[in-house]
């Protein structure tokens, strides 16, 4: 967030809008990280060692973050019902 704050303070374009403290969405950040780094790595591990439990945990995590994102929540956990 500090980089984005400094860019704004200096009137520069925001280079990484995902790190804007005013609009940051933790679910979107997590989904991006999973999409860019984790899926391919887990697929490779699963192909090498057959790890269905690992893949199930990955799919559950993706569902969790998509659920929060689908509710337009920007936090780690949903509010209590």
PDB file of C-alpha atoms in Angstrom, residues 1 20-29 65 68-69 71-79:
ATOM      1  CA  UNK A   1       0.000   0.000   0.000  1.00  0.00           C
ATOM      2  CA  UNK A  20      -4.612   0.479  -3.504  1.00  0.00           C
ATOM      3  CA  UNK A  21      -5.772   0.549   0.111  1.00  0.00           C
ATOM      4  CA  UNK A  22      -9.000   2.263  -0.979  1.00  0.00           C
ATOM      5  CA  UNK A  23     -10.074  -0.462  -3.385  1.00  0.00           C
ATOM      6  CA  UNK A  24      -8.091  -3.553  -2.328  1.00  0.00           C
ATOM      7  CA  UNK A  25     -10.045  -6.785  -2.403  1.00  0.00           C
ATOM      8  CA  UNK A  26      -8.385  -9.621  -0.526  1.00  0.00           C
ATOM      9  CA  UNK A  27     -10.513 -12.248  -2.339  1.00  0.00           C
ATOM     10  CA  UNK A  28      -9.503 -10.840  -5.751  1.00  0.00           C
ATOM     11  CA  UNK A  29      -5.858 -10.745  -4.660  1.00  0.00           C
ATOM     12  CA  UNK A  65     -12.458 -16.852  -2.413  1.00  0.00           C
ATOM     13  CA  UNK A  68     -16.454 -13.884  -1.030  1.00  0.00           C
ATOM     14  CA  UNK A  69     -15.708 -12.103  -4.289  1.00  0.00           C
ATOM     15  CA  UNK A  71     -20.644 -11.219  -2.581  1.00  0.00           C
ATOM     16  CA  UNK A  72     -18.434  -8.178  -3.293  1.00  0.00           C
ATOM     17  CA  UNK A  73     -16.670  -8.622   0.038  1.00  0.00           C
ATOM     18  CA  UNK A  74     -13.118  -7.299   0.327  1.00  0.00           C
ATOM     19  CA  UNK A  75     -12.159  -9.054   3.568  1.00  0.00           C
ATOM     20  CA  UNK A  76     -10.731 -12.408   4.732  1.00  0.00           C
ATOM     21  CA  UNK A  77     -13.953 -13.767   6.198  1.00  0.00           C
ATOM     22  CA  UNK A  78     -17.637 -13.113   5.653  1.00  0.00           C
ATOM     23  CA  UNK A  79     -19.400 -11.118   8.367  1.00  0.00           C
TER      24      UNK A  79
END
